[in-house]
Structure formats: structure tokens, C-alpha cells
PDB file of C-alpha atoms and ligand atoms in Angstrom:
ATOM      1  CA  MET A   1       2.287 -38.886  43.692  1.00  0.00           C
ATOM      2  CA  LYS A   2       1.351 -39.583  47.306  1.00  0.00           C
ATOM      3  CA  LEU A   3      -1.220 -38.219  49.754  1.00  0.00           C
ATOM      4  CA  ILE A   4       0.102 -37.607  53.305  1.00  0.00           C
ATOM      5  CA  LEU A   5      -2.585 -37.776  56.102  1.00  0.00           C
ATOM      6  CA  ALA A   6      -1.010 -36.150  59.266  1.00  0.00           C
ATOM      7  CA  VAL A   7      -2.963 -36.181  62.646  1.00  0.00           C
ATOM      8  CA  VAL A   8      -1.490 -33.576  64.911  1.00  0.00           C
ATOM      9  CA  GLN A   9      -2.394 -31.756  68.049  1.00  0.00           C
ATOM     10  CA  ASP A  10      -4.413 -28.548  67.642  1.00  0.00           C
ATOM     11  CA  LYS A  11      -1.299 -26.805  69.574  1.00  0.00           C
ATOM     12  CA  ASP A  12       0.976 -27.566  66.709  1.00  0.00           C
ATOM     13  CA  SER A  13      -1.270 -27.034  63.785  1.00  0.00           C
ATOM     14  CA  ASN A  14      -0.543 -23.330  63.238  1.00  0.00           C
ATOM     15  CA  ARG A  15       3.054 -23.817  63.505  1.00  0.00           C
ATOM     16  CA  LEU A  16       3.004 -26.701  60.979  1.00  0.00           C
ATOM     17  CA  GLN A  17       0.520 -24.837  58.616  1.00  0.00           C
ATOM     18  CA  SER A  18       3.135 -21.878  58.638  1.00  0.00           C
ATOM     19  CA  ALA A  19       5.949 -24.051  57.848  1.00  0.00           C
ATOM     20  CA  LEU A  20       4.055 -25.884  55.005  1.00  0.00           C
ATOM     21  CA  VAL A  21       3.167 -22.410  53.463  1.00  0.00           C
ATOM     22  CA  LYS A  22       6.744 -21.067  53.841  1.00  0.00           C
ATOM     23  CA  THR A  23       8.070 -24.103  52.029  1.00  0.00           C
ATOM     24  CA  GLY A  24       5.684 -24.494  49.208  1.00  0.00           C
ATOM     25  CA  PHE A  25       3.617 -27.517  50.278  1.00  0.00           C
ATOM     26  CA  GLN A  26      -0.146 -27.390  49.534  1.00  0.00           C
ATOM     27  CA  ALA A  27      -2.224 -28.608  52.209  1.00  0.00           C
ATOM     28  CA  THR A  28      -5.806 -28.832  53.402  1.00  0.00           C
ATOM     29  CA  LYS A  29      -6.642 -28.756  57.072  1.00  0.00           C
ATOM     30  CA  LEU A  30      -9.539 -30.598  58.709  1.00  0.00           C
ATOM     31  CA  ALA A  31     -10.880 -30.335  62.223  1.00  0.00           C
ATOM     32  CA  SER A  32     -10.716 -33.894  63.591  1.00  0.00           C
ATOM     33  CA  THR A  33     -11.578 -35.582  66.888  1.00  0.00           C
ATOM     34  CA  GLY A  34      -9.389 -38.307  68.500  1.00  0.00           C
ATOM     35  CA  GLY A  35     -11.376 -41.585  69.027  1.00  0.00           C
ATOM     36  CA  PHE A  36      -9.661 -42.271  72.174  1.00  0.00           C
ATOM     37  CA  LEU A  37      -9.270 -38.889  73.905  1.00  0.00           C
ATOM     38  CA  ARG A  38     -12.420 -37.531  72.137  1.00  0.00           C
ATOM     39  CA  ALA A  39     -10.536 -34.175  72.057  1.00  0.00           C
ATOM     40  CA  GLY A  40     -10.088 -32.084  69.016  1.00  0.00           C
ATOM     41  CA  ASN A  41      -7.002 -32.471  66.758  1.00  0.00           C
ATOM     42  CA  THR A  42      -6.126 -31.411  63.252  1.00  0.00           C
ATOM     43  CA  THR A  43      -5.877 -33.498  60.080  1.00  0.00           C
ATOM     44  CA  PHE A  44      -3.689 -32.345  57.381  1.00  0.00           C
ATOM     45  CA  LEU A  45      -4.194 -33.576  53.754  1.00  0.00           C
ATOM     46  CA  ILE A  46      -1.189 -33.100  51.685  1.00  0.00           C
ATOM     47  CA  GLY A  47      -0.594 -34.210  48.147  1.00  0.00           C
ATOM     48  CA  ILE A  48       2.974 -34.353  46.973  1.00  0.00           C
ATOM     49  CA  GLU A  49       5.431 -35.830  44.517  1.00  0.00           C
ATOM     50  CA  ASP A  50       7.271 -39.049  45.615  1.00  0.00           C
ATOM     51  CA  ASP A  51      10.664 -37.463  45.860  1.00  0.00           C
ATOM     52  CA  LYS A  52       9.335 -34.753  48.338  1.00  0.00           C
ATOM     53  CA  VAL A  53       8.064 -37.498  50.973  1.00  0.00           C
ATOM     54  CA  ASP A  54      11.119 -37.359  53.114  1.00  0.00           C
ATOM     55  CA  GLU A  55      11.287 -33.726  53.227  1.00  0.00           C
ATOM     56  CA  LEU A  56       7.706 -33.238  54.436  1.00  0.00           C
ATOM     57  CA  LEU A  57       7.836 -36.079  56.894  1.00  0.00           C
ATOM     58  CA  LYS A  58      11.071 -34.010  58.418  1.00  0.00           C
ATOM     59  CA  LEU A  59       9.099 -30.982  58.379  1.00  0.00           C
ATOM     60  CA  ILE A  60       6.021 -32.548  60.273  1.00  0.00           C
ATOM     61  CA  LYS A  61       8.390 -34.157  62.693  1.00  0.00           C
ATOM     62  CA  ASP A  62      10.260 -30.623  63.456  1.00  0.00           C
ATOM     63  CA  ASN A  63       6.980 -29.080  63.852  1.00  0.00           C
ATOM     64  CA  CYS A  64       4.969 -31.185  66.169  1.00  0.00           C
ATOM     65  CA  GLU A  65       5.750 -32.364  69.778  1.00  0.00           C
ATOM     66  CA  SER A  66       4.723 -35.252  71.750  1.00  0.00           C
ATOM     67  CA  ARG A  67       3.087 -34.218  75.028  1.00  0.00           C
ATOM     68  CA  GLU A  68       1.689 -36.107  78.127  1.00  0.00           C
ATOM     69  CA  GLN A  69      -2.159 -35.538  78.696  1.00  0.00           C
ATOM     70  CA  LEU A  70      -4.166 -36.384  81.723  1.00  0.00           C
ATOM     71  CA  ILE A  71      -7.295 -38.193  81.036  1.00  0.00           C
ATOM     72  CA  THR A  72     -10.190 -39.056  83.560  1.00  0.00           C
ATOM     73  CA  PRO A  73     -11.562 -42.681  82.855  1.00  0.00           C
ATOM     74  CA  VAL A  74     -15.381 -42.768  83.051  1.00  0.00           C
ATOM     75  CA  SER A  75     -16.898 -44.839  85.769  1.00  0.00           C
ATOM     76  CA  PRO A  76     -17.017 -48.566  85.182  1.00  0.00           C
ATOM     77  CA  MET A  77     -20.073 -49.960  83.523  1.00  0.00           C
ATOM     78  CA  GLY A  78     -22.669 -51.776  86.171  1.00  0.00           C
ATOM     79  CA  GLY A  79     -20.112 -50.757  89.003  1.00  0.00           C
ATOM     80  CA  ASN A  80     -20.928 -49.028  92.107  1.00  0.00           C
ATOM     81  CA  ALA A  81     -20.512 -45.388  91.057  1.00  0.00           C
ATOM     82  CA  ASP A  82     -20.632 -44.209  94.701  1.00  0.00           C
ATOM     83  CA  ALA A  83     -17.399 -46.113  95.678  1.00  0.00           C
ATOM     84  CA  TYR A  84     -15.864 -45.179  92.320  1.00  0.00           C
ATOM     85  CA  MET A  85     -13.041 -42.620  92.694  1.00  0.00           C
ATOM     86  CA  PRO A  86     -11.927 -41.666  89.273  1.00  0.00           C
ATOM     87  CA  HIS A  87      -8.015 -41.062  88.976  1.00  0.00           C
ATOM     88  CA  PRO A  88      -6.553 -39.315  86.030  1.00  0.00           C
ATOM     89  CA  ILE A  89      -4.181 -41.200  84.020  1.00  0.00           C
ATOM     90  CA  GLU A  90      -1.366 -39.909  81.787  1.00  0.00           C
ATOM     91  CA  VAL A  91      -1.099 -40.611  78.011  1.00  0.00           C
ATOM     92  CA  GLU A  92       1.654 -39.840  75.677  1.00  0.00           C
ATOM     93  CA  VAL A  93       0.140 -38.166  72.691  1.00  0.00           C
ATOM     94  CA  GLY A  94       2.422 -38.261  69.845  1.00  0.00           C
ATOM     95  CA  GLY A  95       3.721 -35.351  67.803  1.00  0.00           C
ATOM     96  CA  ALA A  96       2.120 -36.617  64.537  1.00  0.00           C
ATOM     97  CA  THR A  97       0.301 -39.783  63.356  1.00  0.00           C
ATOM     98  CA  VAL A  98       1.163 -40.143  59.714  1.00  0.00           C
ATOM     99  CA  PHE A  99      -0.182 -42.123  56.861  1.00  0.00           C
ATOM    100  CA  VAL A 100       1.613 -42.211  53.536  1.00  0.00           C
ATOM    101  CA  LEU A 101      -0.848 -43.185  50.644  1.00  0.00           C
ATOM    102  CA  SER A 102      -0.180 -43.785  46.973  1.00  0.00           C
ATOM    103  CA  VAL A 103      -2.529 -41.636  44.857  1.00  0.00           C
ATOM    104  CA  ASP A 104      -3.756 -43.324  41.522  1.00  0.00           C
ATOM    105  CA  GLN A 105      -4.864 -40.130  39.890  1.00  0.00           C
ATOM    106  CA  PHE A 106      -4.849 -36.579  40.675  1.00  0.00           C
ATOM    107  CA  LYS A 107      -7.148 -34.111  38.959  1.00  0.00           C
ATOM    108  CA  GLN A 108      -8.176 -30.486  39.391  1.00  0.00           C
ATOM    109  CA  TYR A 109     -11.252 -29.267  37.300  1.00  0.00           C
TER     110      TYR A 109
HETATM  111  P1  2BA B   1      -6.748 -40.213  70.144  1.00  0.00           P
HETATM  112  O1  2BA B   1      -7.587 -41.348  69.552  1.00  0.00           O
HETATM  113  O2  2BA B   1      -7.448 -39.381  70.965  1.00  0.00           O
HETATM  114  O3  2BA B   1      -5.522 -40.867  70.969  1.00  0.00           O
HETATM  115  C1  2BA B   1      -4.710 -39.956  71.722  1.00  0.00           C
HETATM  116  C2  2BA B   1      -3.576 -40.854  72.558  1.00  0.00           C
HETATM  117  O4  2BA B   1      -4.188 -41.660  73.426  1.00  0.00           O
HETATM  118  C3  2BA B   1      -2.620 -41.611  71.466  1.00  0.00           C
HETATM  119  O5  2BA B   1      -1.726 -40.719  70.818  1.00  0.00           O
HETATM  120  C4  2BA B   1      -2.307 -42.887  72.348  1.00  0.00           C
HETATM  121  O6  2BA B   1      -1.079 -42.367  73.228  1.00  0.00           O
HETATM  122  C5  2BA B   1      -3.330 -42.876  73.523  1.00  0.00           C
HETATM  123  N1  2BA B   1      -4.184 -43.928  73.013  1.00  0.00           N
HETATM  124  C6  2BA B   1      -5.003 -44.016  71.864  1.00  0.00           C
HETATM  125  N2  2BA B   1      -5.842 -45.163  71.940  1.00  0.00           N
HETATM  126  C7  2BA B   1      -5.499 -45.792  73.069  1.00  0.00           C
HETATM  127  C8  2BA B   1      -5.899 -47.139  73.851  1.00  0.00           C
HETATM  128  N3  2BA B   1      -6.858 -48.018  73.239  1.00  0.00           N
HETATM  129  N4  2BA B   1      -5.261 -47.455  74.831  1.00  0.00           N
HETATM  130  C9  2BA B   1      -4.219 -46.700  75.500  1.00  0.00           C
HETATM  131  N5  2BA B   1      -4.102 -45.556  75.009  1.00  0.00           N
HETATM  132  C10 2BA B   1      -4.573 -45.085  73.727  1.00  0.00           C
HETATM  133  P2  2BA B   1      -1.284 -41.086  69.528  1.00  0.00           P
HETATM  134  O7  2BA B   1      -1.097 -42.744  69.274  1.00  0.00           O
HETATM  135  O8  2BA B   1      -0.230 -40.329  69.207  1.00  0.00           O
HETATM  136  O9  2BA B   1      -2.445 -40.560  68.450  1.00  0.00           O
HETATM  137  C11 2BA B   1      -2.917 -39.325  68.644  1.00  0.00           C
HETATM  138  C12 2BA B   1      -4.153 -39.147  67.482  1.00  0.00           C
HETATM  139  O10 2BA B   1      -3.774 -39.793  66.268  1.00  0.00           O
HETATM  140  C13 2BA B   1      -5.472 -40.052  67.965  1.00  0.00           C
HETATM  141  O11 2BA B   1      -6.022 -39.352  68.883  1.00  0.00           O
HETATM  142  C14 2BA B   1      -6.153 -40.164  66.769  1.00  0.00           C
HETATM  143  O12 2BA B   1      -6.831 -39.134  66.476  1.00  0.00           O
HETATM  144  C15 2BA B   1      -4.789 -40.279  65.849  1.00  0.00           C
HETATM  145  N6  2BA B   1      -4.667 -41.697  65.548  1.00  0.00           N
HETATM  146  C16 2BA B   1      -3.771 -42.471  66.095  1.00  0.00           C
HETATM  147  N7  2BA B   1      -3.563 -43.691  65.455  1.00  0.00           N
HETATM  148  C17 2BA B   1      -4.411 -43.623  64.541  1.00  0.00           C
HETATM  149  C18 2BA B   1      -4.896 -44.752  63.607  1.00  0.00           C
HETATM  150  N8  2BA B   1      -4.354 -46.088  63.694  1.00  0.00           N
HETATM  151  N9  2BA B   1      -5.778 -44.338  62.788  1.00  0.00           N
HETATM  152  C19 2BA B   1      -6.616 -43.281  62.847  1.00  0.00           C
HETATM  153  N10 2BA B   1      -6.102 -42.348  63.688  1.00  0.00           N
HETATM  154  C20 2BA B   1      -5.128 -42.466  64.560  1.00  0.00           C
END
């Protein structure tokens, strides 16, 4: 058995959740925050049998888009804040960041 941890953008989370329910994958959805952008994202925990991993990865890929996002860097530490003009920079946020973990035991009590 595997545990899939998928970090996705909030904009894609409802679509992915509906697709998971429709295809019969059981999932837990957690509200999370990206360490870099410090913006909300969504983490799905999905426990599945090994032979379903590829099907699930395709489903995640098909339902999550990568997007450009603008961020404004904070002023430099110790610098002259008056002279500092923050310029927004663009980063590409991926459709999904996915970890596939092996599960030693799965119990439901
Ligand atoms: P954030 O940490 O908010 O990162 C959002 C996007 O900012 C990243 O998109 C990446 O394009 C960019 N970014 C992140 N760290 C950067 C840095 N030090 N310098 C320049 N650009 C940087 P993704 O890579 O698609 O990641 C989307 C979200 O997935 C992340 O949100 C984070 O919540 C999660 N994530 C990504 N890699 C992870 C990892 N190795 N472990 C745990 N969570 C991860």
C-alpha cells in the first residue's frame, strides 16, 4: 500500500476532490500553507493499493494546472527601506507536488 501526499493549489482542490470521489479514491483534504509564498494551498492524503498509483497520479496531473503567480519580495534586512522599491516577481507554481510513500501498516479501528 502507498500513501500519496499531494500539495495542490486551492484553485484546483475542488475539481480534484470531485474527480477523486467520482473514481472511488478515498482522500483526506488538509488546509496547508506554502513555505515560500506563505499562501494557502491544499494537501491531499490518499491511501491506495500499489497497482492504483499510476491511475491516481494521472488523475492528479489532469486536474491540477501550473500557474504563474506574482510575489512582492520583502525589503532587504538592514538596507535603506526608503530607497527600496519592491518589484513583484513571477514564480511558476506547479500543478501538484506529489510524494509517494510506502505504508508499513494500515488499520481502521
Ligand atoms: P510554496 O512553498 O509557497 O512555493 C510556491 C512556488 O514558489 C513553488 O512552486 C516554486 O515555484 C517557488 N519556490 C519555492 N521555493 C522557492 C525558492 N526557494 N526560490 C525560488 N522559488 C521558490 P512548486 O514547486 O510547484 O511548489 C508548490 C507548493 O508545494 C509549495 O508552496 C509547497 O507548499 C509545496 N512543496 C513544494 N516542494 C515541496 C517540498 N520539497 N516539500 C514540501 N512541500 C513542498
